[in-house]
JSON list of C-alpha atoms in Angstrom, two decimals:
[
{"chain": "A", "resi": 144, "resn": "MET", "atom": "CA", "xyz": [-1.38, 27.88, 55.81]},
{"chain": "A", "resi": 145, "resn": "SER", "atom": "CA", "xyz": [-3.17, 25.55, 53.75]},
{"chain": "A", "resi": 146, "resn": "ALA", "atom": "CA", "xyz": [-5.18, 26.95, 50.80]},
{"chain": "A", "resi": 147, "resn": "ILE", "atom": "CA", "xyz": [-8.85, 27.47, 51.30]},
{"chain": "A", "resi": 148, "resn": "PRO", "atom": "CA", "xyz": [-10.95, 25.37, 48.99]},
{"chain": "A", "resi": 149, "resn": "SER", "atom": "CA", "xyz": [-11.94, 27.68, 46.02]},
{"chain": "A", "resi": 150, "resn": "PRO", "atom": "CA", "xyz": [-15.38, 26.53, 45.60]},
{"chain": "A", "resi": 151, "resn": "VAL", "atom": "CA", "xyz": [-16.34, 27.81, 48.97]},
{"chain": "A", "resi": 152, "resn": "PHE", "atom": "CA", "xyz": [-14.25, 30.94, 49.35]},
{"chain": "A", "resi": 153, "resn": "PRO", "atom": "CA", "xyz": [-12.42, 31.93, 46.04]},
{"chain": "A", "resi": 154, "resn": "GLN", "atom": "CA", "xyz": [-11.75, 35.70, 47.07]},
{"chain": "A", "resi": 155, "resn": "CYS", "atom": "CA", "xyz": [-10.48, 34.67, 50.43]},
{"chain": "A", "resi": 156, "resn": "SER", "atom": "CA", "xyz": [-8.20, 31.91, 48.99]},
{"chain": "A", "resi": 157, "resn": "VAL", "atom": "CA", "xyz": [-6.40, 34.32, 46.78]},
{"chain": "A", "resi": 158, "resn": "PHE", "atom": "CA", "xyz": [-6.17, 36.87, 49.60]},
{"chain": "A", "resi": 159, "resn": "VAL", "atom": "CA", "xyz": [-4.91, 34.52, 52.22]},
{"chain": "A", "resi": 160, "resn": "ASN", "atom": "CA", "xyz": [-2.54, 32.94, 49.96]},
{"chain": "A", "resi": 161, "resn": "ARG", "atom": "CA", "xyz": [-0.94, 36.10, 48.93]},
{"chain": "A", "resi": 162, "resn": "SER", "atom": "CA", "xyz": [-1.15, 37.43, 52.43]},
{"chain": "A", "resi": 163, "resn": "ILE", "atom": "CA", "xyz": [1.40, 34.92, 53.76]},
{"chain": "A", "resi": 164, "resn": "ILE", "atom": "CA", "xyz": [4.14, 37.13, 52.47]},
{"chain": "A", "resi": 165, "resn": "TRP", "atom": "CA", "xyz": [2.74, 40.55, 53.72]},
{"chain": "A", "resi": 166, "resn": "LYS", "atom": "CA", "xyz": [4.51, 42.15, 56.57]},
{"chain": "A", "resi": 167, "resn": "THR", "atom": "CA", "xyz": [2.93, 45.59, 57.05]},
{"chain": "A", "resi": 168, "resn": "GLU", "atom": "CA", "xyz": [0.73, 45.94, 60.07]},
{"chain": "A", "resi": 169, "resn": "GLU", "atom": "CA", "xyz": [-2.31, 46.96, 57.81]},
{"chain": "A", "resi": 170, "resn": "GLN", "atom": "CA", "xyz": [-1.83, 43.82, 55.70]},
{"chain": "A", "resi": 171, "resn": "ILE", "atom": "CA", "xyz": [-1.34, 41.60, 58.78]},
{"chain": "A", "resi": 172, "resn": "SER", "atom": "CA", "xyz": [-4.52, 43.21, 60.31]},
{"chain": "A", "resi": 173, "resn": "ALA", "atom": "CA", "xyz": [-6.35, 42.30, 57.02]},
{"chain": "A", "resi": 174, "resn": "GLN", "atom": "CA", "xyz": [-5.11, 38.69, 57.14]},
{"chain": "A", "resi": 175, "resn": "LEU", "atom": "CA", "xyz": [-6.24, 38.43, 60.76]},
{"chain": "A", "resi": 176, "resn": "LEU", "atom": "CA", "xyz": [-9.75, 39.66, 59.84]},
{"chain": "A", "resi": 177, "resn": "CYS", "atom": "CA", "xyz": [-9.90, 37.11, 56.76]},
{"chain": "A", "resi": 178, "resn": "THR", "atom": "CA", "xyz": [-8.44, 34.23, 58.88]},
{"chain": "A", "resi": 179, "resn": "ALA", "atom": "CA", "xyz": [-11.07, 34.91, 61.56]},
{"chain": "A", "resi": 180, "resn": "PHE", "atom": "CA", "xyz": [-13.84, 35.14, 58.90]},
{"chain": "A", "resi": 181, "resn": "ILE", "atom": "CA", "xyz": [-12.61, 31.62, 57.36]},
{"chain": "A", "resi": 182, "resn": "VAL", "atom": "CA", "xyz": [-12.56, 30.08, 60.83]},
{"chain": "A", "resi": 183, "resn": "MET", "atom": "CA", "xyz": [-15.97, 31.29, 61.61]},
{"chain": "A", "resi": 184, "resn": "ALA", "atom": "CA", "xyz": [-17.33, 30.22, 58.08]},
{"chain": "A", "resi": 185, "resn": "TYR", "atom": "CA", "xyz": [-15.90, 26.68, 58.64]},
{"chain": "A", "resi": 186, "resn": "SER", "atom": "CA", "xyz": [-17.93, 26.53, 61.91]},
{"chain": "A", "resi": 187, "resn": "LEU", "atom": "CA", "xyz": [-21.27, 27.06, 60.27]},
{"chain": "A", "resi": 188, "resn": "THR", "atom": "CA", "xyz": [-23.34, 23.88, 60.06]},
{"chain": "A", "resi": 189, "resn": "ASP", "atom": "CA", "xyz": [-25.14, 24.83, 57.01]},
{"chain": "A", "resi": 190, "resn": "LEU", "atom": "CA", "xyz": [-22.19, 25.23, 54.47]},
{"chain": "A", "resi": 191, "resn": "PRO", "atom": "CA", "xyz": [-23.29, 24.95, 51.03]},
{"chain": "A", "resi": 192, "resn": "VAL", "atom": "CA", "xyz": [-23.12, 21.25, 50.02]},
{"chain": "A", "resi": 193, "resn": "SER", "atom": "CA", "xyz": [-24.44, 21.53, 46.52]},
{"chain": "A", "resi": 194, "resn": "PHE", "atom": "CA", "xyz": [-21.41, 19.55, 45.08]},
{"chain": "A", "resi": 195, "resn": "LEU", "atom": "CA", "xyz": [-22.24, 16.35, 47.07]},
{"chain": "A", "resi": 196, "resn": "SER", "atom": "CA", "xyz": [-23.47, 13.55, 44.89]},
{"chain": "A", "resi": 197, "resn": "THR", "atom": "CA", "xyz": [-26.30, 12.13, 46.94]},
{"chain": "A", "resi": 198, "resn": "GLN", "atom": "CA", "xyz": [-28.63, 13.03, 49.76]},
{"chain": "A", "resi": 199, "resn": "GLN", "atom": "CA", "xyz": [-27.13, 10.26, 51.79]},
{"chain": "A", "resi": 200, "resn": "ASP", "atom": "CA", "xyz": [-23.67, 11.96, 51.49]},
{"chain": "A", "resi": 201, "resn": "GLU", "atom": "CA", "xyz": [-25.05, 15.45, 52.41]},
{"chain": "A", "resi": 202, "resn": "ALA", "atom": "CA", "xyz": [-26.81, 13.91, 55.52]},
{"chain": "A", "resi": 203, "resn": "LEU", "atom": "CA", "xyz": [-23.57, 12.10, 56.51]},
{"chain": "A", "resi": 204, "resn": "PHE", "atom": "CA", "xyz": [-21.60, 15.24, 55.99]},
{"chain": "A", "resi": 205, "resn": "GLN", "atom": "CA", "xyz": [-23.88, 17.17, 58.23]},
{"chain": "A", "resi": 206, "resn": "LYS", "atom": "CA", "xyz": [-23.67, 14.37, 60.88]},
{"chain": "A", "resi": 207, "resn": "ILE", "atom": "CA", "xyz": [-19.83, 14.35, 60.78]},
{"chain": "A", "resi": 208, "resn": "GLN", "atom": "CA", "xyz": [-19.73, 18.17, 61.15]},
{"chain": "A", "resi": 209, "resn": "ARG", "atom": "CA", "xyz": [-22.06, 18.23, 63.99]},
{"chain": "A", "resi": 210, "resn": "TYR", "atom": "CA", "xyz": [-20.00, 15.62, 65.76]},
{"chain": "A", "resi": 211, "resn": "LEU", "atom": "CA", "xyz": [-16.78, 17.47, 65.12]},
{"chain": "A", "resi": 212, "resn": "ASP", "atom": "CA", "xyz": [-18.45, 20.70, 66.21]},
{"chain": "A", "resi": 213, "resn": "LEU", "atom": "CA", "xyz": [-19.46, 19.04, 69.60]},
{"chain": "A", "resi": 214, "resn": "HIS", "atom": "CA", "xyz": [-16.27, 17.18, 70.33]},
{"chain": "A", "resi": 215, "resn": "TYR", "atom": "CA", "xyz": [-13.48, 19.15, 68.71]},
{"chain": "A", "resi": 216, "resn": "THR", "atom": "CA", "xyz": [-11.75, 19.83, 72.14]},
{"chain": "A", "resi": 217, "resn": "ASP", "atom": "CA", "xyz": [-11.64, 16.03, 72.65]},
{"chain": "A", "resi": 218, "resn": "THR", "atom": "CA", "xyz": [-8.77, 13.90, 71.54]},
{"chain": "A", "resi": 219, "resn": "LEU", "atom": "CA", "xyz": [-10.07, 12.59, 68.16]},
{"chain": "A", "resi": 220, "resn": "SER", "atom": "CA", "xyz": [-8.80, 10.38, 65.71]},
{"chain": "A", "resi": 221, "resn": "LEU", "atom": "CA", "xyz": [-10.40, 9.55, 62.29]},
{"chain": "A", "resi": 222, "resn": "SER", "atom": "CA", "xyz": [-11.04, 5.94, 63.53]},
{"chain": "A", "resi": 223, "resn": "GLU", "atom": "CA", "xyz": [-12.88, 7.54, 66.61]},
{"chain": "A", "resi": 224, "resn": "ILE", "atom": "CA", "xyz": [-14.94, 9.71, 64.61]},
{"chain": "A", "resi": 225, "resn": "ALA", "atom": "CA", "xyz": [-15.83, 6.91, 62.07]},
{"chain": "A", "resi": 226, "resn": "GLN", "atom": "CA", "xyz": [-16.75, 4.56, 64.92]},
{"chain": "A", "resi": 227, "resn": "ALA", "atom": "CA", "xyz": [-19.16, 7.25, 66.46]},
{"chain": "A", "resi": 228, "resn": "ILE", "atom": "CA", "xyz": [-20.68, 8.02, 63.10]},
{"chain": "A", "resi": 229, "resn": "GLY", "atom": "CA", "xyz": [-21.07, 4.29, 61.96]},
{"chain": "A", "resi": 230, "resn": "CYS", "atom": "CA", "xyz": [-18.85, 4.40, 58.81]},
{"chain": "A", "resi": 231, "resn": "SER", "atom": "CA", "xyz": [-15.37, 3.40, 57.83]},
{"chain": "A", "resi": 232, "resn": "PRO", "atom": "CA", "xyz": [-12.64, 6.00, 58.39]},
{"chain": "A", "resi": 233, "resn": "SER", "atom": "CA", "xyz": [-11.97, 6.20, 54.66]},
{"chain": "A", "resi": 234, "resn": "HIS", "atom": "CA", "xyz": [-15.60, 7.00, 53.83]},
{"chain": "A", "resi": 235, "resn": "VAL", "atom": "CA", "xyz": [-15.81, 9.61, 56.57]},
{"chain": "A", "resi": 236, "resn": "SER", "atom": "CA", "xyz": [-12.90, 11.28, 55.22]},
{"chain": "A", "resi": 237, "resn": "HIS", "atom": "CA", "xyz": [-14.02, 10.95, 51.70]},
{"chain": "A", "resi": 238, "resn": "VAL", "atom": "CA", "xyz": [-17.34, 12.56, 52.27]},
{"chain": "A", "resi": 239, "resn": "PHE", "atom": "CA", "xyz": [-16.05, 15.20, 54.46]},
{"chain": "A", "resi": 240, "resn": "ARG", "atom": "CA", "xyz": [-13.35, 16.33, 52.04]},
{"chain": "A", "resi": 241, "resn": "LYS", "atom": "CA", "xyz": [-15.79, 16.06, 49.08]},
{"chain": "A", "resi": 242, "resn": "SER", "atom": "CA", "xyz": [-18.13, 18.54, 50.76]},
{"chain": "A", "resi": 243, "resn": "SER", "atom": "CA", "xyz": [-15.80, 20.95, 52.61]},
{"chain": "A", "resi": 244, "resn": "GLY", "atom": "CA", "xyz": [-12.61, 20.76, 50.60]},
{"chain": "A", "resi": 245, "resn": "THR", "atom": "CA", "xyz": [-10.79, 19.68, 53.91]},
{"chain": "A", "resi": 246, "resn": "THR", "atom": "CA", "xyz": [-10.18, 16.70, 55.94]},
{"chain": "A", "resi": 247, "resn": "PRO", "atom": "CA", "xyz": [-12.07, 16.12, 59.30]},
{"chain": "A", "resi": 248, "resn": "MET", "atom": "CA", "xyz": [-8.84, 16.65, 61.11]},
{"chain": "A", "resi": 249, "resn": "GLN", "atom": "CA", "xyz": [-8.02, 19.81, 59.51]},
{"chain": "A", "resi": 250, "resn": "TYR", "atom": "CA", "xyz": [-11.46, 20.99, 60.38]},
{"chain": "A", "resi": 251, "resn": "VAL", "atom": "CA", "xyz": [-10.96, 20.10, 63.97]},
{"chain": "A", "resi": 252, "resn": "ILE", "atom": "CA", "xyz": [-7.46, 22.18, 63.95]},
{"chain": "A", "resi": 253, "resn": "ARG", "atom": "CA", "xyz": [-9.31, 25.24, 62.42]},
{"chain": "A", "resi": 254, "resn": "ARG", "atom": "CA", "xyz": [-12.14, 25.00, 65.01]},
{"chain": "A", "resi": 255, "resn": "ARG", "atom": "CA", "xyz": [-9.71, 24.81, 67.83]},
{"chain": "A", "resi": 256, "resn": "ILE", "atom": "CA", "xyz": [-7.78, 27.67, 66.49]},
{"chain": "A", "resi": 257, "resn": "GLY", "atom": "CA", "xyz": [-10.77, 29.86, 66.01]},
{"chain": "A", "resi": 258, "resn": "HIS", "atom": "CA", "xyz": [-11.76, 29.20, 69.48]},
{"chain": "A", "resi": 259, "resn": "ALA", "atom": "CA", "xyz": [-8.21, 30.07, 70.64]},
{"chain": "A", "resi": 260, "resn": "GLN", "atom": "CA", "xyz": [-8.21, 33.24, 68.76]},
{"chain": "A", "resi": 261, "resn": "THR", "atom": "CA", "xyz": [-11.40, 34.39, 70.48]},
{"chain": "A", "resi": 262, "resn": "LEU", "atom": "CA", "xyz": [-10.17, 33.48, 73.94]},
{"chain": "A", "resi": 263, "resn": "LEU", "atom": "CA", "xyz": [-6.74, 35.24, 73.12]},
{"chain": "A", "resi": 264, "resn": "ILE", "atom": "CA", "xyz": [-8.69, 38.39, 72.36]},
{"chain": "A", "resi": 265, "resn": "SER", "atom": "CA", "xyz": [-11.33, 38.29, 74.98]},
{"chain": "A", "resi": 266, "resn": "THR", "atom": "CA", "xyz": [-9.62, 36.78, 78.02]},
{"chain": "A", "resi": 267, "resn": "SER", "atom": "CA", "xyz": [-6.57, 36.92, 80.12]},
{"chain": "A", "resi": 268, "resn": "TYR", "atom": "CA", "xyz": [-6.04, 33.18, 80.17]},
{"chain": "A", "resi": 269, "resn": "THR", "atom": "CA", "xyz": [-2.39, 32.18, 79.61]},
{"chain": "A", "resi": 270, "resn": "VAL", "atom": "CA", "xyz": [-1.42, 30.43, 76.28]},
{"chain": "A", "resi": 271, "resn": "THR", "atom": "CA", "xyz": [-1.15, 27.25, 78.24]},
{"chain": "A", "resi": 272, "resn": "GLN", "atom": "CA", "xyz": [-4.65, 27.47, 79.75]},
{"chain": "A", "resi": 273, "resn": "ILE", "atom": "CA", "xyz": [-5.98, 28.25, 76.38]},
{"chain": "A", "resi": 274, "resn": "ALA", "atom": "CA", "xyz": [-4.17, 25.37, 74.63]},
{"chain": "A", "resi": 275, "resn": "SER", "atom": "CA", "xyz": [-5.74, 23.01, 77.24]},
{"chain": "A", "resi": 276, "resn": "LEU", "atom": "CA", "xyz": [-9.21, 24.54, 76.74]},
{"chain": "A", "resi": 277, "resn": "VAL", "atom": "CA", "xyz": [-9.31, 24.06, 73.04]},
{"chain": "A", "resi": 278, "resn": "GLY", "atom": "CA", "xyz": [-8.04, 20.45, 73.09]},
{"chain": "A", "resi": 279, "resn": "TYR", "atom": "CA", "xyz": [-4.23, 20.39, 73.09]},
{"chain": "A", "resi": 280, "resn": "ASP", "atom": "CA", "xyz": [-2.24, 18.84, 75.93]},
{"chain": "A", "resi": 281, "resn": "ASN", "atom": "CA", "xyz": [1.07, 20.04, 74.75]},
{"chain": "A", "resi": 282, "resn": "THR", "atom": "CA", "xyz": [1.42, 23.92, 74.52]},
{"chain": "A", "resi": 283, "resn": "ASN", "atom": "CA", "xyz": [4.37, 23.78, 72.11]},
{"chain": "A", "resi": 284, "resn": "TYR", "atom": "CA", "xyz": [2.18, 21.64, 69.58]},
{"chain": "A", "resi": 285, "resn": "PHE", "atom": "CA", "xyz": [-0.54, 24.08, 69.99]},
{"chain": "A", "resi": 286, "resn": "SER", "atom": "CA", "xyz": [1.61, 27.10, 69.31]},
{"chain": "A", "resi": 287, "resn": "THR", "atom": "CA", "xyz": [2.99, 25.32, 66.18]},
{"chain": "A", "resi": 288, "resn": "GLN", "atom": "CA", "xyz": [-0.39, 24.53, 64.96]},
{"chain": "A", "resi": 289, "resn": "PHE", "atom": "CA", "xyz": [-1.73, 28.10, 65.75]},
{"chain": "A", "resi": 290, "resn": "SER", "atom": "CA", "xyz": [1.28, 29.52, 63.91]},
{"chain": "A", "resi": 291, "resn": "LYS", "atom": "CA", "xyz": [0.44, 27.42, 60.85]},
{"chain": "A", "resi": 292, "resn": "VAL", "atom": "CA", "xyz": [-2.98, 28.47, 60.49]},
{"chain": "A", "resi": 293, "resn": "VAL", "atom": "CA", "xyz": [-2.85, 32.14, 61.69]},
{"chain": "A", "resi": 294, "resn": "GLY", "atom": "CA", "xyz": [0.68, 32.99, 60.49]},
{"chain": "A", "resi": 295, "resn": "MET", "atom": "CA", "xyz": [2.12, 34.24, 63.97]},
{"chain": "A", "resi": 296, "resn": "SER", "atom": "CA", "xyz": [2.36, 32.87, 67.50]},
{"chain": "A", "resi": 297, "resn": "PRO", "atom": "CA", "xyz": [-0.54, 33.01, 69.99]},
{"chain": "A", "resi": 298, "resn": "THR", "atom": "CA", "xyz": [1.45, 35.48, 72.08]},
{"chain": "A", "resi": 299, "resn": "HIS", "atom": "CA", "xyz": [2.12, 37.56, 69.15]},
{"chain": "A", "resi": 300, "resn": "TYR", "atom": "CA", "xyz": [-1.46, 37.37, 67.88]},
{"chain": "A", "resi": 301, "resn": "ARG", "atom": "CA", "xyz": [-2.58, 38.67, 71.22]},
{"chain": "A", "resi": 302, "resn": "THR", "atom": "CA", "xyz": [-0.23, 41.35, 71.44]},
{"chain": "A", "resi": 303, "resn": "PHE", "atom": "CA", "xyz": [-0.91, 42.55, 67.82]},
{"chain": "A", "resi": 304, "resn": "TYR", "atom": "CA", "xyz": [-4.61, 42.30, 68.23]},
{"chain": "A", "resi": 305, "resn": "SER", "atom": "CA", "xyz": [-4.37, 44.33, 71.52]},
{"chain": "A", "resi": 306, "resn": "GLU", "atom": "CA", "xyz": [-2.25, 47.06, 69.96]},
{"chain": "A", "resi": 307, "resn": "GLU", "atom": "CA", "xyz": [-4.66, 47.05, 66.91]},
{"chain": "A", "resi": 308, "resn": "ALA", "atom": "CA", "xyz": [-7.69, 47.34, 69.08]},
{"chain": "A", "resi": 309, "resn": "LYS", "atom": "CA", "xyz": [-6.07, 50.23, 71.02]},
{"chain": "A", "resi": 310, "resn": "GLY", "atom": "CA", "xyz": [-5.01, 52.03, 67.73]},
{"chain": "A", "resi": 311, "resn": "GLN", "atom": "CA", "xyz": [-8.64, 51.83, 66.64]},
{"chain": "A", "resi": 312, "resn": "GLN", "atom": "CA", "xyz": [-9.76, 53.23, 69.89]},
{"chain": "A", "resi": 313, "resn": "ASP", "atom": "CA", "xyz": [-7.18, 55.96, 69.57]},
{"chain": "A", "resi": 314, "resn": "GLN", "atom": "CA", "xyz": [-8.26, 56.58, 66.10]},
{"chain": "A", "resi": 315, "resn": "PHE", "atom": "CA", "xyz": [-11.86, 57.53, 67.16]},
{"chain": "A", "resi": 316, "resn": "GLY", "atom": "CA", "xyz": [-10.80, 59.18, 70.36]},
{"chain": "A", "resi": 317, "resn": "LEU", "atom": "CA", "xyz": [-12.26, 56.64, 72.57]},
{"chain": "A", "resi": 318, "resn": "CYS", "atom": "CA", "xyz": [-9.12, 56.24, 74.75]},
{"chain": "A", "resi": 319, "resn": "SER", "atom": "CA", "xyz": [-9.35, 59.93, 75.65]},
{"chain": "A", "resi": 320, "resn": "LEU", "atom": "CA", "xyz": [-13.01, 59.54, 76.54]},
{"chain": "A", "resi": 321, "resn": "PHE", "atom": "CA", "xyz": [-12.19, 56.99, 78.98]},
{"chain": "A", "resi": 322, "resn": "SER", "atom": "CA", "xyz": [-9.16, 58.35, 80.52]},
{"chain": "A", "resi": 323, "resn": "LYS", "atom": "CA", "xyz": [-11.03, 61.52, 81.98]}
]
């Protein structure tokens, strides 16, 4: 898992970087929550851009981010993004990294994985179906990317989250209410 840019999420950066080595269920659960928060935060279109040097860079960053949010499930390259935006690939990469602390392609991966996390939790789609829905043609590559970002395989994530949710329901006595 790559480090989260400290100007944007200083507390989560420390938490996530340390949580990589944590192994207890409680710690993994906390890591999942923080990871989900980070992925959701990156999907916001109004991230603070106070450290951009010009109004033009701010406008360009927002234009790039909107484009990525609309097309993250498509097959994308930096050249294709730059062509769609009307800038050079190096300028697109520079402006995006300057404002978000990550590259456009890393942002796309995080958006895809965030969507996949939601689908794993809220649907019964297979991992192969989810990989395809979020823009991956190769399920093995999707699983590798998912594991790098989340810290566990998609199948383990679904199983762990389901068990965690069941444990939460049991803790509040909800399972016994529904089983009557």
